[in-house]
Short mmCIF file of C-alpha atoms in Angstrom, two decimals:
data_model
loop_
_atom_site.label_atom_id
_atom_site.label_comp_id
_atom_site.label_asym_id
_atom_site.label_seq_id
_atom_site.Cartn_x
_atom_site.Cartn_y
_atom_site.Cartn_z
CA MET U 1 35.20 7.82 23.71
CA THR U 2 32.72 6.14 21.38
CA VAL U 3 32.70 2.44 20.72
CA ASP U 4 34.72 1.07 17.85
CA ARG U 5 31.85 -0.84 16.15
CA GLN U 6 34.11 -3.24 14.26
CA ARG U 7 35.87 -4.17 17.49
CA TRP U 8 32.59 -4.54 19.34
CA SER U 9 31.26 -6.84 16.67
CA ARG U 10 34.09 -9.20 17.45
CA VAL U 11 33.04 -9.50 21.10
CA ARG U 12 31.68 -12.99 21.50
CA PRO U 13 30.66 -15.22 24.36
CA VAL U 14 33.41 -17.36 25.80
CA VAL U 15 33.23 -19.60 28.79
CA VAL U 16 34.86 -18.56 32.04
CA LEU U 17 35.34 -20.94 34.84
CA ALA U 18 35.48 -18.78 37.69
CA LEU U 19 37.50 -20.68 40.36
CA ILE U 20 37.31 -18.54 44.31
CA ALA U 21 39.72 -15.42 43.63
CA ALA U 22 43.31 -14.72 44.20
CA LEU U 23 43.93 -11.02 44.09
CA ILE U 24 46.24 -9.98 41.22
CA THR U 25 47.25 -6.36 41.63
CA ALA U 26 49.44 -5.98 38.58
CA CYS U 27 47.91 -3.52 36.12
CA ALA U 28 44.65 -3.53 38.05
CA GLY U 29 42.21 -0.72 37.26
CA THR U 30 44.73 1.53 35.53
CA GLY U 31 45.26 2.73 32.04
CA ALA U 32 47.96 1.07 29.96
CA THR U 33 51.42 2.46 30.62
CA ASP U 34 53.72 3.57 27.82
CA ALA U 35 55.68 0.36 28.28
CA GLU U 36 52.55 -1.75 28.06
CA SER U 37 51.15 -0.04 24.99
CA ASP U 38 54.07 -1.11 22.86
CA GLY U 39 54.23 -4.58 24.39
CA THR U 40 57.30 -4.02 26.62
CA PRO U 41 56.99 -5.16 30.24
CA ALA U 42 57.21 -2.34 32.76
CA PRO U 43 60.01 -2.50 35.37
CA GLY U 44 59.02 -4.56 38.40
CA THR U 45 56.24 -6.40 36.56
CA PRO U 46 55.53 -9.90 37.96
CA THR U 47 57.04 -12.73 35.97
CA ALA U 48 55.16 -15.35 34.01
CA THR U 49 56.62 -18.72 33.11
CA ALA U 50 55.55 -21.74 31.11
CA GLN U 51 55.88 -25.25 32.43
CA PRO U 52 58.72 -27.29 30.89
CA GLY U 53 58.06 -28.49 27.37
CA GLN U 54 57.61 -27.10 23.89
CA VAL U 55 54.35 -26.02 22.30
CA GLY U 56 54.11 -25.06 18.66
CA ASP U 57 52.65 -25.90 15.29
CA SER U 58 54.59 -29.16 15.18
CA THR U 59 53.70 -30.23 18.72
CA PRO U 60 50.42 -32.02 19.44
CA PRO U 61 48.18 -30.33 22.03
CA ALA U 62 48.51 -31.65 25.58
CA ASP U 63 44.80 -32.50 25.70
CA PRO U 64 43.38 -33.08 22.20
CA ASP U 65 39.85 -33.52 23.56
CA HIS U 66 39.98 -30.00 24.98
CA SER U 67 42.07 -28.21 22.38
CA VAL U 68 41.01 -25.21 20.31
CA GLU U 69 42.58 -23.15 17.53
CA PRO U 70 46.00 -21.70 18.53
CA PRO U 71 45.82 -17.95 19.22
CA GLY U 72 48.68 -16.74 17.03
CA PRO U 73 50.86 -13.74 17.97
CA VAL U 74 49.57 -11.22 20.49
CA GLN U 75 47.44 -8.42 19.06
CA LEU U 76 48.51 -4.94 20.17
CA PRO U 77 47.70 -2.66 21.85
CA LEU U 78 47.29 -4.38 25.18
CA LEU U 79 44.26 -3.30 27.19
CA PRO U 80 43.71 -2.41 30.85
CA ALA U 81 41.01 -4.50 32.51
CA ASP U 82 39.02 -1.70 34.15
CA ILE U 83 35.59 -3.15 34.96
CA LEU U 84 34.16 -6.63 35.52
CA ILE U 85 30.48 -7.46 35.18
CA TYR U 86 29.56 -10.77 36.80
CA SER U 87 26.19 -12.49 37.13
CA GLN U 88 24.88 -15.86 38.27
CA GLU U 89 23.09 -16.20 34.92
CA PRO U 90 24.23 -15.54 31.31
CA LEU U 91 24.16 -11.90 30.26
CA SER U 92 21.23 -11.43 27.89
CA PRO U 93 21.84 -10.42 24.25
CA ASP U 94 19.88 -7.22 24.91
CA MET U 95 22.12 -6.36 27.86
CA VAL U 96 25.25 -6.99 25.82
CA LYS U 97 23.91 -4.81 22.99
CA ARG U 98 23.02 -1.95 25.34
CA ILE U 99 26.44 -2.07 26.99
CA GLY U 100 28.04 -1.85 23.55
CA LYS U 101 26.26 1.41 22.86
CA LEU U 102 27.52 3.18 25.99
CA PRO U 103 30.03 5.98 25.43
CA GLY U 104 33.32 5.17 27.11
CA ILE U 105 33.46 1.47 26.25
CA ALA U 106 36.69 0.99 24.32
CA GLU U 107 36.84 -2.82 24.24
CA ALA U 108 34.89 -5.66 25.87
CA GLU U 109 35.18 -9.42 26.23
CA GLN U 110 32.21 -11.53 27.27
CA LEU U 111 33.06 -14.35 29.65
CA SER U 112 31.53 -16.93 31.97
CA MET U 113 32.71 -17.10 35.59
CA ALA U 114 32.31 -19.36 38.60
CA GLN U 115 34.23 -20.60 41.59
CA VAL U 116 35.76 -24.06 41.74
CA ALA U 117 36.58 -25.72 45.05
CA VAL U 118 40.29 -26.58 45.22
CA GLN U 119 41.26 -27.70 48.70
CA ASP U 120 39.73 -25.01 50.96
CA TYR U 121 40.08 -22.37 48.24
CA THR U 122 37.41 -21.34 45.80
CA LEU U 123 39.28 -20.36 42.66
CA VAL U 124 37.82 -18.11 40.02
CA VAL U 125 38.81 -19.88 36.82
CA ALA U 126 38.28 -18.48 33.35
CA ALA U 127 37.70 -20.49 30.20
CA VAL U 128 38.47 -17.97 27.48
CA GLU U 129 39.19 -17.29 23.85
CA PRO U 130 43.00 -17.06 24.30
CA ALA U 131 43.66 -14.64 21.43
CA SER U 132 41.33 -11.90 22.67
CA TYR U 133 41.33 -12.42 26.43
CA ARG U 134 45.13 -12.31 26.71
CA ARG U 135 45.10 -8.61 25.73
CA PHE U 136 43.42 -7.77 29.07
CA THR U 137 46.06 -9.54 31.20
CA PRO U 138 49.26 -7.90 32.55
CA SER U 139 51.79 -7.41 29.78
CA VAL U 140 54.14 -10.08 31.12
CA SER U 141 51.36 -12.64 30.69
CA ALA U 142 49.92 -11.25 27.47
CA GLN U 143 53.28 -11.59 25.74
CA LEU U 144 54.08 -15.12 26.94
CA GLN U 145 53.13 -16.84 23.70
CA GLU U 146 53.67 -20.34 25.03
CA ALA U 147 51.16 -19.74 27.84
CA TRP U 148 48.32 -19.07 25.39
CA ASP U 149 49.36 -21.86 23.05
CA ARG U 150 49.11 -24.16 26.05
CA VAL U 151 45.70 -22.84 27.10
CA ALA U 152 44.52 -23.45 23.53
CA GLY U 153 46.00 -26.96 23.76
CA GLY U 154 43.90 -27.86 26.79
CA GLU U 155 46.12 -26.81 29.71
CA VAL U 156 45.53 -24.18 32.40
CA ALA U 157 47.35 -20.90 33.04
CA VAL U 158 47.23 -20.10 36.74
CA ASP U 159 48.32 -17.39 39.14
CA PRO U 160 51.88 -18.37 40.14
CA LYS U 161 51.42 -18.23 43.92
CA LEU U 162 48.20 -20.25 43.96
CA GLY U 163 49.27 -22.68 41.26
CA LYS U 164 52.43 -23.71 43.04
CA ARG U 165 50.57 -24.12 46.32
CA LEU U 166 47.59 -26.09 45.00
CA GLN U 167 49.14 -28.22 42.25
CA GLU U 168 49.21 -31.97 42.57
CA GLU U 169 51.95 -34.39 41.53
CA GLY U 170 53.09 -33.89 37.94
CA GLY U 171 52.01 -30.25 37.83
CA HIS U 172 48.26 -30.90 37.64
CA LEU U 173 45.39 -28.89 39.11
CA ARG U 174 42.23 -30.69 40.22
CA LEU U 175 39.15 -28.63 39.36
CA GLY U 176 37.04 -29.67 42.30
CA ASN U 177 37.48 -31.26 45.72
CA GLY U 178 36.41 -34.80 44.83
CA GLU U 179 38.55 -37.71 43.66
CA GLN U 180 36.50 -38.00 40.46
CA ASP U 181 36.65 -34.29 39.55
CA PRO U 182 38.55 -33.38 36.37
CA VAL U 183 42.28 -32.75 36.45
CA VAL U 184 43.99 -30.33 34.07
CA HIS U 185 47.74 -29.92 33.54
CA ILE U 186 49.25 -26.55 34.47
CA GLY U 187 50.78 -25.15 31.30
CA ALA U 188 51.90 -21.77 32.65
CA TYR U 189 52.23 -19.73 35.82
CA ALA U 190 51.00 -16.31 34.74
CA PRO U 191 49.32 -13.37 36.51
CA GLN U 192 45.73 -12.89 35.34
CA VAL U 193 43.08 -10.21 35.31
CA PRO U 194 42.12 -9.15 38.85
CA ARG U 195 39.44 -11.45 40.34
CA ILE U 196 40.49 -14.31 38.01
CA ASP U 197 42.89 -16.94 39.33
CA ALA U 198 43.21 -19.45 36.50
CA VAL U 199 42.35 -19.66 32.80
CA VAL U 200 41.34 -22.54 30.53
CA ASN U 201 39.76 -22.55 27.08
CA ALA U 202 36.09 -22.72 26.13
CA LYS U 203 36.01 -26.51 25.67
CA TRP U 204 37.03 -26.98 29.27
CA GLY U 205 34.26 -24.61 30.24
CA GLU U 206 31.74 -26.81 28.46
CA THR U 207 33.08 -29.92 30.21
CA LEU U 208 32.74 -28.20 33.57
CA GLY U 209 29.15 -27.16 32.91
CA MET U 210 29.73 -23.42 33.11
CA ARG U 211 26.96 -20.89 32.53
CA THR U 212 28.08 -19.42 29.25
CA GLY U 213 28.60 -15.68 28.98
CA ASN U 214 27.73 -14.64 32.53
CA ALA U 215 30.52 -12.07 32.79
CA MET U 216 32.22 -9.34 30.81
CA LEU U 217 35.56 -7.56 30.98
CA ILE U 218 35.55 -3.93 29.93
CA SER U 219 38.36 -1.55 29.03
CA THR U 220 37.30 2.10 29.20
CA GLY U 221 40.20 3.59 27.26
CA MET U 222 40.48 7.30 28.03
CA ALA U 223 37.25 7.39 30.07
CA SER U 224 37.45 6.82 33.82
CA PRO U 225 35.96 3.51 35.04
CA GLN U 226 34.08 5.46 37.74
CA SER U 227 32.20 7.45 35.09
CA ILE U 228 31.01 4.26 33.38
CA ARG U 229 30.08 2.16 36.40
CA LYS U 230 26.67 3.68 37.21
CA PRO U 231 25.34 3.49 33.63
CA LEU U 232 26.55 -0.10 33.48
CA GLN U 233 24.84 -0.96 36.76
CA ARG U 234 21.55 0.50 35.49
CA ILE U 235 21.76 -1.83 32.47
CA ALA U 236 22.85 -4.85 34.53
CA GLY U 237 20.18 -4.33 37.19
CA ASP U 238 20.13 -6.31 40.42
CA GLN U 239 21.16 -9.59 38.80
CA ALA U 240 24.79 -8.66 38.12
CA SER U 241 27.60 -6.95 39.99
CA VAL U 242 29.56 -4.18 38.26
CA GLN U 243 32.92 -3.73 39.93
CA ILE U 244 35.92 -1.58 39.22
CA LEU U 245 39.00 -3.78 39.15
CA GLY U 246 41.80 -2.84 41.48
CA PRO U 247 43.92 -4.04 44.39
CA ASP U 248 40.97 -4.02 46.82
CA LEU U 249 37.42 -5.33 46.54
CA ASP U 250 34.79 -2.73 45.76
CA LEU U 251 32.89 -2.81 49.07
CA ASP U 252 29.82 -1.06 47.64
CA VAL U 253 29.17 -3.77 45.05
CA ALA U 254 27.30 -7.03 45.60
CA GLN U 255 29.64 -9.87 44.65
CA THR U 256 28.66 -13.20 43.09
CA ALA U 257 29.45 -16.68 44.42
CA PHE U 258 28.74 -19.49 41.94
CA LEU U 259 30.31 -22.84 42.73
CA THR U 260 30.82 -25.39 39.98
CA GLY U 261 32.61 -28.68 39.47
CA GLY U 262 30.39 -31.57 40.58
CA SER U 263 27.27 -32.82 42.33
CA VAL U 264 28.06 -30.98 45.57
CA ALA U 265 28.41 -27.68 43.73
CA GLN U 266 25.06 -28.19 42.04
CA ALA U 267 23.41 -28.98 45.35
CA VAL U 268 24.66 -26.03 47.40
CA GLY U 269 23.49 -23.31 45.02
CA SER U 270 24.85 -19.86 44.25
CA PHE U 271 24.41 -16.58 46.08
CA SER U 272 25.27 -12.91 46.00
CA TYR U 273 27.06 -11.34 48.95
CA GLN U 274 28.31 -8.09 50.41
CA VAL U 275 31.85 -7.62 51.70
CA LEU U 276 31.73 -6.60 55.38
CA GLY U 277 35.43 -5.99 55.96
CA GLY U 278 37.77 -7.88 58.23
CA GLY U 279 37.72 -10.82 55.84
CA ARG U 280 33.99 -11.47 56.38
CA ILE U 281 31.09 -11.51 53.93
CA GLN U 282 27.29 -11.43 54.23
CA PRO U 283 25.57 -13.88 51.85
CA ASP U 284 22.14 -13.09 50.48
CA ALA U 285 19.61 -13.57 53.29
CA ALA U 286 17.21 -15.58 51.13
CA TRP U 287 19.93 -18.10 50.18
CA GLU U 288 21.05 -18.38 53.79
CA ALA U 289 17.50 -18.96 55.04
CA ALA U 290 16.87 -21.62 52.40
CA ASN U 291 20.12 -23.54 52.88
CA ILE U 292 21.76 -23.07 56.29
CA ARG U 293 20.46 -25.09 59.23
CA THR U 294 21.34 -25.49 62.90
CA GLU U 295 20.90 -29.12 63.96
CA GLN U 296 22.20 -31.56 66.53
CA VAL U 297 24.70 -34.24 65.51
CA PRO U 298 26.53 -36.91 67.52
CA ILE U 299 29.66 -35.93 69.49
CA LEU U 300 29.76 -32.25 68.40
CA GLY U 301 26.25 -31.28 69.53
CA ASN U 302 24.65 -28.33 67.70
CA VAL U 303 26.29 -27.37 64.41
CA ARG U 304 25.31 -24.78 61.80
CA CYS U 305 25.97 -26.07 58.26
CA HIS U 306 24.47 -26.37 54.79
CA LYS U 307 21.43 -28.66 54.81
CA VAL U 308 22.99 -30.82 52.07
CA MET U 309 25.96 -31.71 54.28
CA LEU U 310 24.14 -32.42 57.53
CA PRO U 311 22.92 -35.99 56.75
CA GLN U 312 26.43 -37.09 55.75
CA LEU U 313 28.05 -35.36 58.71
CA ARG U 314 25.56 -37.01 61.06
CA ALA U 315 26.21 -40.42 59.47
CA ALA U 316 29.99 -40.05 59.74
CA LEU U 317 29.88 -38.97 63.39
CA ASN U 318 27.43 -41.71 64.22
CA GLU U 319 29.78 -44.33 62.79
CA VAL U 320 32.69 -42.81 64.72
CA GLN U 321 30.61 -43.19 67.87
CA VAL U 322 29.41 -46.74 67.12
CA ARG U 323 32.98 -47.88 66.49
CA GLY U 324 34.13 -46.58 69.87
CA LEU U 325 36.16 -43.68 68.48
CA ALA U 326 34.16 -40.78 69.93
CA ASP U 327 37.03 -39.84 72.25
CA LYS U 328 39.16 -39.13 69.15
CA ILE U 329 37.06 -35.99 68.47
CA ASN U 330 37.03 -33.25 71.10
CA PRO U 331 33.82 -31.18 70.86
CA ASN U 332 35.54 -28.36 72.78
CA GLU U 333 38.06 -28.09 69.93
CA TYR U 334 35.45 -27.81 67.18
CA ALA U 335 35.91 -24.51 65.26
CA GLY U 336 32.68 -24.33 63.28
CA CYS U 337 31.15 -25.08 59.91
CA TYR U 338 29.18 -22.18 58.38
CA TYR U 339 31.41 -19.13 58.58
CA PRO U 340 31.04 -16.73 55.61
CA ARG U 341 34.51 -15.41 55.02
CA PHE U 342 37.50 -15.18 52.72
CA ILE U 343 40.61 -17.30 53.02
CA ALA U 344 43.03 -15.35 55.24
CA ASN U 345 44.90 -12.59 53.38
CA SER U 346 42.96 -13.15 50.14
CA THR U 347 39.65 -12.52 48.40
CA ASN U 348 39.08 -16.22 47.73
CA LEU U 349 35.95 -17.53 49.42
CA SER U 350 36.44 -20.32 51.92
CA LEU U 351 34.18 -23.35 51.54
CA HIS U 352 32.98 -22.45 55.04
CA SER U 353 31.08 -19.67 53.23
CA TRP U 354 28.81 -22.35 51.75
CA GLY U 355 28.62 -24.26 55.03
CA ILE U 356 30.17 -27.41 53.55
CA ALA U 357 33.40 -27.55 55.57
CA LEU U 358 34.21 -28.03 59.23
CA ASP U 359 37.30 -27.83 61.45
CA MET U 360 37.84 -30.25 64.35
CA ASN U 361 40.55 -30.89 66.96
CA VAL U 362 42.07 -27.54 66.04
CA PRO U 363 45.03 -27.15 68.47
CA GLY U 364 46.81 -30.34 67.41
CA ASN U 365 46.06 -30.10 63.68
CA GLN U 366 47.50 -26.83 62.44
CA ARG U 367 48.23 -25.90 58.82
CA GLY U 368 51.41 -27.36 57.38
CA THR U 369 51.65 -30.19 59.93
CA VAL U 370 50.97 -33.92 59.81
CA GLY U 371 48.51 -33.36 62.62
CA GLU U 372 47.10 -35.64 65.29
CA MET U 373 43.77 -36.53 63.65
CA ASP U 374 43.03 -40.21 64.16
CA ARG U 375 43.36 -41.95 60.79
CA GLN U 376 40.40 -44.26 61.51
CA VAL U 377 38.24 -41.16 61.91
CA VAL U 378 39.65 -39.80 58.66
CA ALA U 379 38.77 -43.03 56.85
CA ILE U 380 35.19 -42.89 58.14
CA PHE U 381 34.73 -39.30 56.98
CA LYS U 382 36.09 -40.19 53.55
CA LYS U 383 33.64 -43.09 53.35
CA TRP U 384 30.80 -40.62 53.93
CA GLY U 385 31.88 -38.27 51.13
CA PHE U 386 34.34 -35.90 52.81
CA ALA U 387 37.77 -34.79 51.63
CA TRP U 388 40.46 -34.32 54.27
CA GLY U 389 42.84 -31.36 54.41
CA GLY U 390 45.64 -33.60 55.65
CA ASP U 391 45.96 -35.01 52.12
CA TRP U 392 46.75 -31.63 50.56
CA SER U 393 50.18 -30.45 49.42
CA TRP U 394 49.98 -27.75 52.11
CA THR U 395 48.25 -29.73 54.81
CA ASP U 396 45.27 -28.60 56.91
CA PRO U 397 44.54 -31.70 59.04
CA MET U 398 41.77 -30.06 61.12
CA HIS U 399 39.71 -29.51 57.95
CA PHE U 400 37.07 -31.75 56.36
CA GLU U 401 34.90 -30.66 53.42
CA LEU U 402 32.04 -32.19 51.48
CA ALA U 403 33.46 -33.63 48.25
CA ARG U 404 30.69 -35.92 46.96
CA LEU U 405 27.09 -36.70 47.73
CA VAL U 406 26.39 -40.01 49.51
CA ASP U 407 23.00 -41.46 50.37
CA ALA U 408 23.02 -41.24 54.14
CA ARG U 409 19.53 -42.64 54.84
#
């Protein structure tokens, strides 16, 4: 199939906040079904719901500082999201132009993507042009008009399972793991394109400092995604991954990890990685060599973490020791810091993949419990820039993660 030039001319950069990814399998990597092509949800399609409240022409946007033009009614036909191109840097105009000339590209939407630390998850969040991006989502989401009105009004549409687990009081989602990181109201629970967990509009992307236009969604129409992937990879080169979207990660493709959302994210850097299987990943060797260190710290002994975190970890443990609380941390129950992996049963990167999280006193501090972690120790770690998993809606009291940079000299 040749490119529809008028459609391609409407492809424009939008900002995607690519938050650390829940796997959405609905409509992944397939052509549009008969039900989808006319806008009717297929039987068994996941549901999408808007948060309570009314959004319309007569209702002010929820966040005027982050509102954009309302999207209007959905434009048919809906489109399968077949291929995702994702890079650490913006896609060049020349690359975009060359992709547009490839036979087999039916529609494309340029995006920006990155991961955002939310508790121990790294969410892939997308800041999009609601009117055009919605056509790539599962039909149940594409047709939920209120969801896209709310995204345009400055709220977030999020994968239902993750949104309900990670939301804070009042239905808000904190885009980062620090107390000062921005908070956005959840406007809708709606399944998204595979590899994307949550969606905001372009103004939010600007606020979050996203790298504009570093990704692209492609619908191949009647052509098979497999037939297009190699030509796309030749154009993208080594700087971008080209992956076929589906229920499982494409193990042959180098993935991209780009953390955003605050000073910690800027300090730890971004890396490409290969999926090893068994929930593990292998980050780029150059990034690992430049950032991951094995050093000795009080109480725990040798730890392997990101170099940015080590001074603050050492300072926190030193204060624990000086205050006579060393017996509150059992070094034999320390479960590690740098461990490149996904969150269990997901394709969302754990913050352990960056080496900025650690688990202590594991047996008595399991997920979903109040835990036995001494609260004086918790207070010391918070003082030195760490967030504690015991504060989360679904608790993880063994877990501490770097949330802000503190001068630990």
